[in-house]
Coordinates of C-alpha atoms in Angstrom, one line a residue:
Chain A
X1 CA -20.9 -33.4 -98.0
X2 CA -17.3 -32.1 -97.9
X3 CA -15.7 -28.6 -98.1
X4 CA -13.8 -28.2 -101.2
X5 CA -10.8 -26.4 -101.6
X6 CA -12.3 -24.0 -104.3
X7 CA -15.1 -22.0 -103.0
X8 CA -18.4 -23.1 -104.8
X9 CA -19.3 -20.2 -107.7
X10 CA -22.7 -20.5 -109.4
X11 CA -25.2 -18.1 -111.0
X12 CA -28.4 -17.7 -109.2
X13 CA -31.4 -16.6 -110.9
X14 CA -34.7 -14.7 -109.4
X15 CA -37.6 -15.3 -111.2
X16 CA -41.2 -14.3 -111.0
X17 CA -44.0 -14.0 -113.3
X18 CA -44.6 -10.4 -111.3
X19 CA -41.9 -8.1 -109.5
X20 CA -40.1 -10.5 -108.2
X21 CA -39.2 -8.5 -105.1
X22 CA -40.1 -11.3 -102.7
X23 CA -38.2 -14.2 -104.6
X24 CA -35.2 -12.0 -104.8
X25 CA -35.1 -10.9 -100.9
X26 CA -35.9 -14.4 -99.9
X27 CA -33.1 -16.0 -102.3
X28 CA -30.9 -13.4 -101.2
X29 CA -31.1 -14.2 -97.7
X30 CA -30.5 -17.5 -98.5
X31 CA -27.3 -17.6 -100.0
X32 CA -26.2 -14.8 -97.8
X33 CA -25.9 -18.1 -95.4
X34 CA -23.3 -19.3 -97.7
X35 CA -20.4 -17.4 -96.9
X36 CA -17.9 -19.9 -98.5
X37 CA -19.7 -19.7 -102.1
X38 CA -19.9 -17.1 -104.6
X39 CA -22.8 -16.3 -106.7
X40 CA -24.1 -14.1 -109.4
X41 CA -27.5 -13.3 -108.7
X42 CA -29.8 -12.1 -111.5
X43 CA -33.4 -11.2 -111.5
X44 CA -35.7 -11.6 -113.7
X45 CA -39.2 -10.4 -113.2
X46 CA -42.3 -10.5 -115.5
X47 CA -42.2 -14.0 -117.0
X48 CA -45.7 -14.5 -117.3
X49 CA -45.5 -15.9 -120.7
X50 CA -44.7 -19.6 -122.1
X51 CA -42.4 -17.8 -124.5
X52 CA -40.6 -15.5 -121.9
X53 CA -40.7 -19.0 -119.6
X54 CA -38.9 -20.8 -122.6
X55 CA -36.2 -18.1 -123.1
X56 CA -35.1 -17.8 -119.5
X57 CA -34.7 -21.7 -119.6
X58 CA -31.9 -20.9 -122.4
X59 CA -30.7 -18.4 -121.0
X60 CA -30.1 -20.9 -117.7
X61 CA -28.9 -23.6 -119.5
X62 CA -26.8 -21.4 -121.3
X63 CA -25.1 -20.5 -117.8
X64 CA -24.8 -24.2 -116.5
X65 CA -22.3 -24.8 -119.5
X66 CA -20.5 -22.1 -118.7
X67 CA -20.2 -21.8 -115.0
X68 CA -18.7 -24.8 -113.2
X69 CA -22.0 -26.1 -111.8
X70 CA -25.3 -25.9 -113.0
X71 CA -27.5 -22.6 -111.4
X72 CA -29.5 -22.4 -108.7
X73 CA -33.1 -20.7 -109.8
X74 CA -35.6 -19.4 -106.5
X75 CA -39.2 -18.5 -108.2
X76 CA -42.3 -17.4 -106.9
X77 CA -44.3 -18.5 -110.1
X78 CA -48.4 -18.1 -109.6
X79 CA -48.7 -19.7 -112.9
X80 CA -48.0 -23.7 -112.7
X81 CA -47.6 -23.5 -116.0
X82 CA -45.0 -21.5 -116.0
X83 CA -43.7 -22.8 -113.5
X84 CA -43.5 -26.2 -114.8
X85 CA -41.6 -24.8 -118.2
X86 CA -38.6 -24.1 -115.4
X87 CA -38.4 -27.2 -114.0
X88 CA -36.8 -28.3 -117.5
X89 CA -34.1 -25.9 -117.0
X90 CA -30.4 -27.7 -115.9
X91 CA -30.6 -26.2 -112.6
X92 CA -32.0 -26.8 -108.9
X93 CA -35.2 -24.9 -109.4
X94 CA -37.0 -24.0 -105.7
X95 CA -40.0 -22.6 -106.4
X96 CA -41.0 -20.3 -103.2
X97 CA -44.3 -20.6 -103.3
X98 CA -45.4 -24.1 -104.5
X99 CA -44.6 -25.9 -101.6
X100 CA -46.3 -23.6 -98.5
X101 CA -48.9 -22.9 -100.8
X102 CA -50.1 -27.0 -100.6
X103 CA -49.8 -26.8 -96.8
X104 CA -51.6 -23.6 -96.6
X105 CA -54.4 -25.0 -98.2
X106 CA -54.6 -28.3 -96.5
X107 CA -54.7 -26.4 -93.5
X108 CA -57.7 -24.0 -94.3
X109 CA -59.6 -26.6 -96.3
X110 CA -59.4 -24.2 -99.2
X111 CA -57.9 -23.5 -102.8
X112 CA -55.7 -20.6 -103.5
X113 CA -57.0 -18.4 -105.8
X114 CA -53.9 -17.5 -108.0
X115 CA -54.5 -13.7 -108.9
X116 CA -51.0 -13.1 -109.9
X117 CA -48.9 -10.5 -107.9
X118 CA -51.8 -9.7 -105.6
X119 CA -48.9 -9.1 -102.7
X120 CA -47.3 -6.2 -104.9
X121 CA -50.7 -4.5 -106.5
X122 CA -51.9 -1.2 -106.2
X123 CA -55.0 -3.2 -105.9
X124 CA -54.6 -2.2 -102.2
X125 CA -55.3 1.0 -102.8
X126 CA -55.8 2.0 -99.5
X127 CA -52.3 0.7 -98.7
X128 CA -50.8 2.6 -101.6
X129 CA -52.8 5.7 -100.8
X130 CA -51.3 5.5 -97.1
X131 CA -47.7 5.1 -97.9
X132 CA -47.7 7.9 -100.4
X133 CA -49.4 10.4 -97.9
X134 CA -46.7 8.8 -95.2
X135 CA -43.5 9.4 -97.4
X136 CA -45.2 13.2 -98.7
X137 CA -45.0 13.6 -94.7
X138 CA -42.0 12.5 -93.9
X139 CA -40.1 14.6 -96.9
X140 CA -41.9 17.3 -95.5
X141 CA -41.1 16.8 -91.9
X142 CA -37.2 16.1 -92.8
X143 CA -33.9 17.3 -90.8
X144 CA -36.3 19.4 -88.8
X145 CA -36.9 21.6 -91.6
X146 CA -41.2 21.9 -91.1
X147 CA -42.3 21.7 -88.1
X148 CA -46.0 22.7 -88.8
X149 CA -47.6 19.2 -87.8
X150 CA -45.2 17.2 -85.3
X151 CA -48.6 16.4 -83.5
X152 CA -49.4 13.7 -87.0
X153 CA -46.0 12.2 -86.5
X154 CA -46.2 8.6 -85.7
X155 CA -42.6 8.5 -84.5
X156 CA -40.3 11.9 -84.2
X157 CA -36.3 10.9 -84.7
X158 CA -33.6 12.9 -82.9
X159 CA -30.1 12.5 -82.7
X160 CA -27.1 14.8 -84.1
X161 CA -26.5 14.7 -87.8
X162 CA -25.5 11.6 -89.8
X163 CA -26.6 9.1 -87.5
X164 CA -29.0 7.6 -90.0
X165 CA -32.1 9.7 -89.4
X166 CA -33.1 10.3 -92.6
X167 CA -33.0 6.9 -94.8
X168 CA -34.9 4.8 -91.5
X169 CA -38.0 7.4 -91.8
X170 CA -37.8 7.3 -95.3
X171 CA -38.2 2.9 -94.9
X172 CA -40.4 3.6 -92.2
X173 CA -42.8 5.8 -94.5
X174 CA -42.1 3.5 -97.5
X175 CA -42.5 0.2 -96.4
X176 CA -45.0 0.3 -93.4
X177 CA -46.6 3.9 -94.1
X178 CA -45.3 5.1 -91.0
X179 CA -45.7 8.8 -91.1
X180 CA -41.7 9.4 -89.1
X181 CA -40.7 13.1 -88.7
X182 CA -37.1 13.9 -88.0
X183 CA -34.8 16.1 -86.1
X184 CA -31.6 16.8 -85.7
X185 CA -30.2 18.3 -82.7
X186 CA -28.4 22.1 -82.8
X187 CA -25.9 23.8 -80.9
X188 CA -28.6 26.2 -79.0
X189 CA -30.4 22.2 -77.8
X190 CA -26.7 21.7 -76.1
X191 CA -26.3 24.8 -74.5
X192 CA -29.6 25.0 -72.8
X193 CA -30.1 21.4 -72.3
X194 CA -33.5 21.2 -73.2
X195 CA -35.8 20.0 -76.2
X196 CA -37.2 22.6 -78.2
X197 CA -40.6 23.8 -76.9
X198 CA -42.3 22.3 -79.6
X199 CA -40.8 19.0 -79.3
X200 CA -41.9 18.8 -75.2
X201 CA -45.6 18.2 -76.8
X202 CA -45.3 15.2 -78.5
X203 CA -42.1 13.8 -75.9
X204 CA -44.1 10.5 -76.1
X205 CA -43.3 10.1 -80.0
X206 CA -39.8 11.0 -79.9
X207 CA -36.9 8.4 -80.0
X208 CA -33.3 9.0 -80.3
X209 CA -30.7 7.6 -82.2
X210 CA -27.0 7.7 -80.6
X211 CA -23.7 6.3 -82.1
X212 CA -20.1 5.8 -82.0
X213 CA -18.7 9.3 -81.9
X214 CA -15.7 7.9 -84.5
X215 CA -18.1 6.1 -86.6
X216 CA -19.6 9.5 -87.0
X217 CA -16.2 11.4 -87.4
X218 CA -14.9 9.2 -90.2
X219 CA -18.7 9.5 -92.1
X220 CA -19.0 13.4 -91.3
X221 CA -15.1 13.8 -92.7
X222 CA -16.6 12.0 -96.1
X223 CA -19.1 15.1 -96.6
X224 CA -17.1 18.2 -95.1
X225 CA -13.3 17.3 -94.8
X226 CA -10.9 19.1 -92.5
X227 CA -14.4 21.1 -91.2
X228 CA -14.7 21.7 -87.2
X229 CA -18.0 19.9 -87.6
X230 CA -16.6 16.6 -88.7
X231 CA -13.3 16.6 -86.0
X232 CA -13.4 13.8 -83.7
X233 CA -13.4 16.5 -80.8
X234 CA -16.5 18.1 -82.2
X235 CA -17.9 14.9 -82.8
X236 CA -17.0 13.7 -79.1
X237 CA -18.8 16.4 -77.5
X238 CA -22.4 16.3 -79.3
X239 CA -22.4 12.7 -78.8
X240 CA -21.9 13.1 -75.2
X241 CA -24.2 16.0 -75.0
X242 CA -27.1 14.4 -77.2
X243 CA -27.0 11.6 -74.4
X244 CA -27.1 13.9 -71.2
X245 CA -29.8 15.5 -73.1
X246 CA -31.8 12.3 -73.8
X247 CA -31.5 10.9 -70.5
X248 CA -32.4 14.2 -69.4
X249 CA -35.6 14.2 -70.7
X250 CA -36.6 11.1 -70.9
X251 CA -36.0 10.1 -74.3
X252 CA -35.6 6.1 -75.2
X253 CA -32.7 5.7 -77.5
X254 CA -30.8 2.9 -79.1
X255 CA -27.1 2.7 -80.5
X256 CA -27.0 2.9 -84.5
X257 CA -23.6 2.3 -84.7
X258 CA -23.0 -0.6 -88.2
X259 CA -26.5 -1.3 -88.0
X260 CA -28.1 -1.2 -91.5
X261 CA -31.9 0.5 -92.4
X262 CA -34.0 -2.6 -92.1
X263 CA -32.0 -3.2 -88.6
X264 CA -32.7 0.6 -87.3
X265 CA -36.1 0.4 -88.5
X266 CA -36.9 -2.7 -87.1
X267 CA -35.5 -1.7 -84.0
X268 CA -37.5 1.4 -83.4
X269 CA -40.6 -0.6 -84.9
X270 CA -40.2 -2.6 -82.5
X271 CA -39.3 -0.6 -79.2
X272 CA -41.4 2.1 -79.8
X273 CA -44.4 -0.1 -80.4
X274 CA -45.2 1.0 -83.8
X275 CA -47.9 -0.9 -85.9
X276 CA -46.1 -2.9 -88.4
X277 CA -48.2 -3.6 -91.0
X278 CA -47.4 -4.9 -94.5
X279 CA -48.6 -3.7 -97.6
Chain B
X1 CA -61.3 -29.8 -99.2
X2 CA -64.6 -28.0 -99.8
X3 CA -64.9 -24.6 -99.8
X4 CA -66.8 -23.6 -96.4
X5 CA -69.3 -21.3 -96.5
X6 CA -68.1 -19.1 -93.6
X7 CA -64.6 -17.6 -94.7
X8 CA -61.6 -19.0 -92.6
X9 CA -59.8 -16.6 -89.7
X10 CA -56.8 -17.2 -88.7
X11 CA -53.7 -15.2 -87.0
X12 CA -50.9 -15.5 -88.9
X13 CA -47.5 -14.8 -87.4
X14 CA -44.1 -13.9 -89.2
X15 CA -41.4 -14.7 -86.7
X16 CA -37.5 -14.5 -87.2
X17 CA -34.3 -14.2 -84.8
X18 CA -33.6 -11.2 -87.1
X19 CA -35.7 -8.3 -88.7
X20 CA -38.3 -10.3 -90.0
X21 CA -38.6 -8.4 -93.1
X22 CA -37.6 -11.5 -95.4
X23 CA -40.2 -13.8 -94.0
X24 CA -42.9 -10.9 -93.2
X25 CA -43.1 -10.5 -97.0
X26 CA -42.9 -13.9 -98.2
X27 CA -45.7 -15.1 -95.7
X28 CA -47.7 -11.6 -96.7
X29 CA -47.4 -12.6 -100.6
X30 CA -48.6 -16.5 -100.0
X31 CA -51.6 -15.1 -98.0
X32 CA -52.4 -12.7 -100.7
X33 CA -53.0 -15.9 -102.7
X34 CA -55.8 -16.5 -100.0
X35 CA -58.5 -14.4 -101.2
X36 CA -61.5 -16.3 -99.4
X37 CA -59.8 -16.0 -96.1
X38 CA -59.2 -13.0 -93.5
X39 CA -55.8 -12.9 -91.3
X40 CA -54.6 -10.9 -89.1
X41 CA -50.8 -11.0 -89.1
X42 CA -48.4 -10.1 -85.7
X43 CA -44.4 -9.9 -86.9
X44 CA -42.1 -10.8 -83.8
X45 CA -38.5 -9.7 -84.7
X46 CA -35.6 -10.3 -83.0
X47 CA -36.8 -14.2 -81.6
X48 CA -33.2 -15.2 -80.5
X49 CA -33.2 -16.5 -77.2
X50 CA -34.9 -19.7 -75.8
X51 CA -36.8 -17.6 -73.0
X52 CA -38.0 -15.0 -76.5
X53 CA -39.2 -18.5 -78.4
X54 CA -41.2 -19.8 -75.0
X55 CA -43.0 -16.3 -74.6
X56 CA -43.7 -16.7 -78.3
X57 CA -45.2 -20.3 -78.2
X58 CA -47.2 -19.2 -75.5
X59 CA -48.9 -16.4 -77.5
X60 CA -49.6 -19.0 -80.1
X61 CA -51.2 -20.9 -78.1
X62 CA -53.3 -18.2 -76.4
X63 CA -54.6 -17.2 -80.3
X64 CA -55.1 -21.1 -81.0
X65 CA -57.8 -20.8 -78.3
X66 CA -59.3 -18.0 -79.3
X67 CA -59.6 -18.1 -83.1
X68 CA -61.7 -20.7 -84.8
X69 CA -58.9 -22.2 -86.0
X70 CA -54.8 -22.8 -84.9
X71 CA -52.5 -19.8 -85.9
X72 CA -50.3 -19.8 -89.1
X73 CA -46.6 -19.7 -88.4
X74 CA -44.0 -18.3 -91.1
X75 CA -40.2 -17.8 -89.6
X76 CA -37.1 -17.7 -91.0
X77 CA -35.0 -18.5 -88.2
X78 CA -31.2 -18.7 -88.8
X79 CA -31.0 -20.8 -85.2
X80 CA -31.9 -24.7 -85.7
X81 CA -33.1 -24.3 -81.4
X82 CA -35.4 -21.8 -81.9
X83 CA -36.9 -23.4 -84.5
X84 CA -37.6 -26.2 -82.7
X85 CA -38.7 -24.6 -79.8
X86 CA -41.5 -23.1 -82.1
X87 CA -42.5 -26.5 -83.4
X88 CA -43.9 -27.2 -80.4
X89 CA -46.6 -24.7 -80.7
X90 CA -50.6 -24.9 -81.7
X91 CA -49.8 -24.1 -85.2
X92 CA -49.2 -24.7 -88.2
X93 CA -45.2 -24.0 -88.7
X94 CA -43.9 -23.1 -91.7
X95 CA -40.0 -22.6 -91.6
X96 CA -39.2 -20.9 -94.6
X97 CA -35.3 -20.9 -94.7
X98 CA -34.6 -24.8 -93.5
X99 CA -36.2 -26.4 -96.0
X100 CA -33.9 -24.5 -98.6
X101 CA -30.7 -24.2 -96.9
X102 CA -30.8 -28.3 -96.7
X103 CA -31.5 -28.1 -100.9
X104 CA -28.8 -25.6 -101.3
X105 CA -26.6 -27.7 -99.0
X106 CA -26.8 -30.9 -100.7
X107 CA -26.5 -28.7 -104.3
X108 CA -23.2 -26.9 -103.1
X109 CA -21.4 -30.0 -101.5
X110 CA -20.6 -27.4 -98.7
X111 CA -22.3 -26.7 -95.2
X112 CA -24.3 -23.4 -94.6
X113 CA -22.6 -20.9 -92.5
X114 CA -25.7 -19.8 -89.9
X115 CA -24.5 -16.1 -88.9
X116 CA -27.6 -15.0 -88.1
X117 CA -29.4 -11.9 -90.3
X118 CA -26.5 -11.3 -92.7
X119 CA -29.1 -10.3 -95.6
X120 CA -29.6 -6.8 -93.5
X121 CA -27.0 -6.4 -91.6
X122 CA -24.2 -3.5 -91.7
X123 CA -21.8 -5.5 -92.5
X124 CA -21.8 -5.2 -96.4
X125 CA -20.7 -1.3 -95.6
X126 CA -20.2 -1.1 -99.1
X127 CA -24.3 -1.6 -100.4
X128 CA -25.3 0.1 -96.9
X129 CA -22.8 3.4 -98.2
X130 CA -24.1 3.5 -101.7
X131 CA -27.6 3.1 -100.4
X132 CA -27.4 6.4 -98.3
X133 CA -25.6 8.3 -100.8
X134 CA -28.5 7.6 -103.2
X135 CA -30.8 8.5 -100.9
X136 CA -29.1 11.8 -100.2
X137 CA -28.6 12.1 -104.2
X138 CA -32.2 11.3 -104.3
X139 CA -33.7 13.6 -102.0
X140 CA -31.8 16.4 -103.4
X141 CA -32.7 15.9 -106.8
X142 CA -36.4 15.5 -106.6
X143 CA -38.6 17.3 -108.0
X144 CA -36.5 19.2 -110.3
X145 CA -35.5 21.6 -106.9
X146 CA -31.7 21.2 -107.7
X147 CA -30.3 20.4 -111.3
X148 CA -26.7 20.7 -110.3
X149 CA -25.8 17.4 -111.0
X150 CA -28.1 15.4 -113.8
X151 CA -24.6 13.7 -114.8
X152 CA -24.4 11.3 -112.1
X153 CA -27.8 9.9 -112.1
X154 CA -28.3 6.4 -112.8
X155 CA -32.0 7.8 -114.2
X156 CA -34.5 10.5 -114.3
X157 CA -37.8 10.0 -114.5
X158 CA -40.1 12.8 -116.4
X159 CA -44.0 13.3 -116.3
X160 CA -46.5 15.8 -115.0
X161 CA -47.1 16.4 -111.3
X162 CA -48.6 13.4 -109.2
X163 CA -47.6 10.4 -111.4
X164 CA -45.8 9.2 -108.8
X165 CA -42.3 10.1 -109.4
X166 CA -41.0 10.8 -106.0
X167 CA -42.1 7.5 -104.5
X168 CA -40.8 5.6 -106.8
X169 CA -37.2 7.2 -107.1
X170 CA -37.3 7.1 -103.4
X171 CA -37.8 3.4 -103.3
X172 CA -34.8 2.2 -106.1
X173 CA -32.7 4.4 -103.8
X174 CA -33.4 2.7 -101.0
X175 CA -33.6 -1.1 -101.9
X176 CA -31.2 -0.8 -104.9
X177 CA -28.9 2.3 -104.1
X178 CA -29.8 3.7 -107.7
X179 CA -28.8 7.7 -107.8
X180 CA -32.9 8.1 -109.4
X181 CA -33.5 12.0 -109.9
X182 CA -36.7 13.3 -111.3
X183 CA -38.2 16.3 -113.0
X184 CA -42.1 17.2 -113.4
X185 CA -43.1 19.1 -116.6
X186 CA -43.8 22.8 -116.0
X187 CA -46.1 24.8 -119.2
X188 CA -42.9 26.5 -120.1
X189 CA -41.9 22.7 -121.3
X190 CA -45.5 22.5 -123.3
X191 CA -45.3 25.9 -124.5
X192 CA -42.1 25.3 -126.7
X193 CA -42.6 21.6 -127.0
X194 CA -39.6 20.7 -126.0
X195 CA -37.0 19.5 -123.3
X196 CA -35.3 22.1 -121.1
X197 CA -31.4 22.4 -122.3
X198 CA -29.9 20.6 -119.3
X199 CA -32.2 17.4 -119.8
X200 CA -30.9 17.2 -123.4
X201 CA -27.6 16.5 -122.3
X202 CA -29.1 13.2 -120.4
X203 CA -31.6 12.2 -123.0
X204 CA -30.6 8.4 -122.6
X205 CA -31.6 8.4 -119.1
X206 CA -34.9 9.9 -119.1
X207 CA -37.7 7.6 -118.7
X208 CA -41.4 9.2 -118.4
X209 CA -44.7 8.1 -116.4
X210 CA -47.9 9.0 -117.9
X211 CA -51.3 8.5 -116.4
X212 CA -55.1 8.5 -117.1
X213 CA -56.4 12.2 -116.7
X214 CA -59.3 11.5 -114.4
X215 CA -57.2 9.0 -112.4
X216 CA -54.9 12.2 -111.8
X217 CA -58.1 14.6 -111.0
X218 CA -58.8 12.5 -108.2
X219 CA -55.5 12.5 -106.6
X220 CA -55.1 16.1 -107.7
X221 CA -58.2 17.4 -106.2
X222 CA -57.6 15.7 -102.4
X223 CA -54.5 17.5 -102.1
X224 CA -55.8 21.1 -103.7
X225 CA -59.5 20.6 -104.1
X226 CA -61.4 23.0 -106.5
X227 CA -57.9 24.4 -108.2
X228 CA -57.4 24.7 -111.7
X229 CA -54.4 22.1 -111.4
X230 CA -56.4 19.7 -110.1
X231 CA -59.5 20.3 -112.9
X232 CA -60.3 17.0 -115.9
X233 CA -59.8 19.3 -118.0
X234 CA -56.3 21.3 -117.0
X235 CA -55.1 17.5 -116.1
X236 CA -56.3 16.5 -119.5
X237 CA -54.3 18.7 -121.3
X238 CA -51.4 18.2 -119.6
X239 CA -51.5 14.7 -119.7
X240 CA -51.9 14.8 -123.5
X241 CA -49.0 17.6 -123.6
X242 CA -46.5 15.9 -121.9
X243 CA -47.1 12.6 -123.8
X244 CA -46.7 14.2 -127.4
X245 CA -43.1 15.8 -125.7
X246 CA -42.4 12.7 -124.7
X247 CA -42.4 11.2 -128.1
X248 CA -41.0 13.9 -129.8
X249 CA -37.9 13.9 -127.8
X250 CA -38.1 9.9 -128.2
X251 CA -38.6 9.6 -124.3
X252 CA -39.3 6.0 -123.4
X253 CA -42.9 6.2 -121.1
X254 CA -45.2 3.7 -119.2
X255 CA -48.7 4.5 -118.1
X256 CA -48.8 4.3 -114.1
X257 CA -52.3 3.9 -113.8
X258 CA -53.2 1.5 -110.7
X259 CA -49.7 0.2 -110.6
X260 CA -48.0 0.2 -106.8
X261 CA -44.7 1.6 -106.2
X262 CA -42.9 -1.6 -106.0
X263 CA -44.7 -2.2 -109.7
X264 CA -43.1 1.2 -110.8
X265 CA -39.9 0.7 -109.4
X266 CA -39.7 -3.3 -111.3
X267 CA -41.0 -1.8 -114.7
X268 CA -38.5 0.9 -114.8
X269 CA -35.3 -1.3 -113.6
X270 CA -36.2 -3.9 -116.4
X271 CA -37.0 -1.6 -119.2
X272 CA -34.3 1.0 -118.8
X273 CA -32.3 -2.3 -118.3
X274 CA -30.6 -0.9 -114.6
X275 CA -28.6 -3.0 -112.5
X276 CA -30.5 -4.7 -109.3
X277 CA -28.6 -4.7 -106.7
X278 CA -29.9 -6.7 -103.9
X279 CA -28.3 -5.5 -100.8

């Protein structure tokens, strides 16, 4: 194994005989560990027929001739069948499932019972049902604009604007059915440095999200240029007063500075003891 | 391997130095394949110390005792030691990023470059921008509430009220960064068969859901029980209303009956052929 003086660049292909939403996280993680290689990453979901399972095998081997190495495929194939019509494309085919799958059942002393896509079905209705109700909630219960049922908040968000409030509850609400309110502290919270009175009843749901007061200035200046609200003074001061407030009252928060959705939601997930269950 | 007659239990853990997000919903789809058996799964994020891993080994052990059988373990940890700290638990440990990396490795002729969680982290600013832009796009252009800018969205998605548009838009905005607007039919749209003037000008992005009538009456009547909107027979019509529109004006549709959001989300990217983005 030797570094080359090129970096490595090869097509890398996603494929799934349902969404393919696992296979392309998971293969995207992976070759987000190669830092020194480029790739093109397609996905293709929905090959759960031999014909589809046929064409994509062109469509790879069409890409090995061209690219300078042959492509890497990830599946997540249910279907051996289909699976086995990949391994006959010019590429490294892992297939994601396969392998645990074998281990899994040597372990429980039972067969799988390969119901396509089960992860990814509405099947779960109760699930579905859940994360619809939870994102309804959440749209309703945004930037502090409703504040008619804080009480069936799992978590309640607060911070000043444009700290990332919004897009976590929506992941929240989305992913785990998390029903996560929001709000977004005002001028009238600073001056007398207190939580609203409506907010002092559910104090055990809130958490706070801080951040780096020039972070903020250079994302605010995006929206409103040359605006008071965006200035790095302005900006300066609610930082400093969302935090005196915080600690004030109690409030846990955590730093959102260049930390992505899945990083903030995780976070609060995990600090503010939330269930975290997977639908 | 015989199929007991009892169903196995086990605990299944998804454990990673990072989010966890990657391996929570690999390890969730290959025990969806597990029909006959009953888990209960515990994600631990953020494993990425020695002292974390030992605390971890020692719950593992704890429900090893407990439960009929020793604990499933998925991780995808980016650290080689804390992997191998959790090898030494009661379980059986699947590492779900090792055995790939060494494939990929070998593939590539180059080494791996283990910085920890860069699949969600901040870092690619760029996806993490665009991201919370279409969100923001997204949230102002649902449910028809704004139509001051239909130019800039990547799609639109048409249908009667409660096919679930808003989820759906809300979840390619947030794992893909698509700008996904929508628009629910109103009668005025029935009554002159045919698409309001601004949605003419964006025909070749509008993509409709339909959906079975009763299916709709029962989600209809939980949220406004006994109301005419919610009756078979006012969400009969409309169904049938806003499916003839939709072929007059040549709008490409799929039936969301029983299909989950991520099911929505994967139909519409491949059929109205939209970029996925992984970030």
């Amino acid at each position: 194994m030797s570094t080359t003086a090129k970096p490595p660049r090869r097509t890398a292909f996603f494929l799934s005989d349902r969404t393919g939403i696992t296979v392309e996280m998971l293969g995207h993680s992976l070759l987000s560990q190669f830092e020194n290689a480029e790739f093109e990453e397609i996905t293709l979901p929905y090959l759960d027929t031999r014909e589809k399972a046929l064409a994509t095998v062109r469509q790879i081997d069409e890409r090995a001739k061209l690219d300078d190495g042959r492509p890497l495929v990830f599946s997540t194939f249910v279907n051996p069948e289909i699976r086995f019509v990949l391994d006959s494309a010019n590429a490294l085919h892992l297939d994601c499932f396969s392998i645990f799958i074998a281990q899994i059942e040597a372990e429980l002393g039972i067969h799988s019972s390969p119901t396509v896509g089960l992860s990814h079905r509405a099947q779960d209705s109760i699930g579905q049902h859940r994360r619809i109700e939870a994102i309804k909630y959440t749209l309703e219960h945004d930037d502090g604009i409703s504040q008619r049922n804080w009480l069936r908040a799992d978590i309640i968000l607060v911070g000043v604007s444009r700290t990332g409030k919004t897009p976590t509850c929506l992941y929240l609400a989305l992913q785990y059915g998390i029903y996560a309110a929001n709000y977004p502290f005002i001028p009238e919270d600073f001056n007398r440095m207190a939580l609203p009175a409506q907010l002092k009843n559910v104090r055990s749901r809130l958490f706070g999200f801080t951040i780096d007061p020039l972070r903020l200035h250079r994302m605010r200046k995006e929206r409103r240029p040359n605006s008071e609200y965006a200035s790095v003074k302005n900006c300066q001061h609610e930082v400093r007063e969302a935090e005196i407030l915080m600690r004030r009252e109690g409030i846990p928060y955590l730093d959102a500075t260049s930390k992505s959705i899945e990083e903030l939601a995780t976070a609060l997930l995990h600090e503010a003891k939330l269930e975290r269950k997977v639908y």
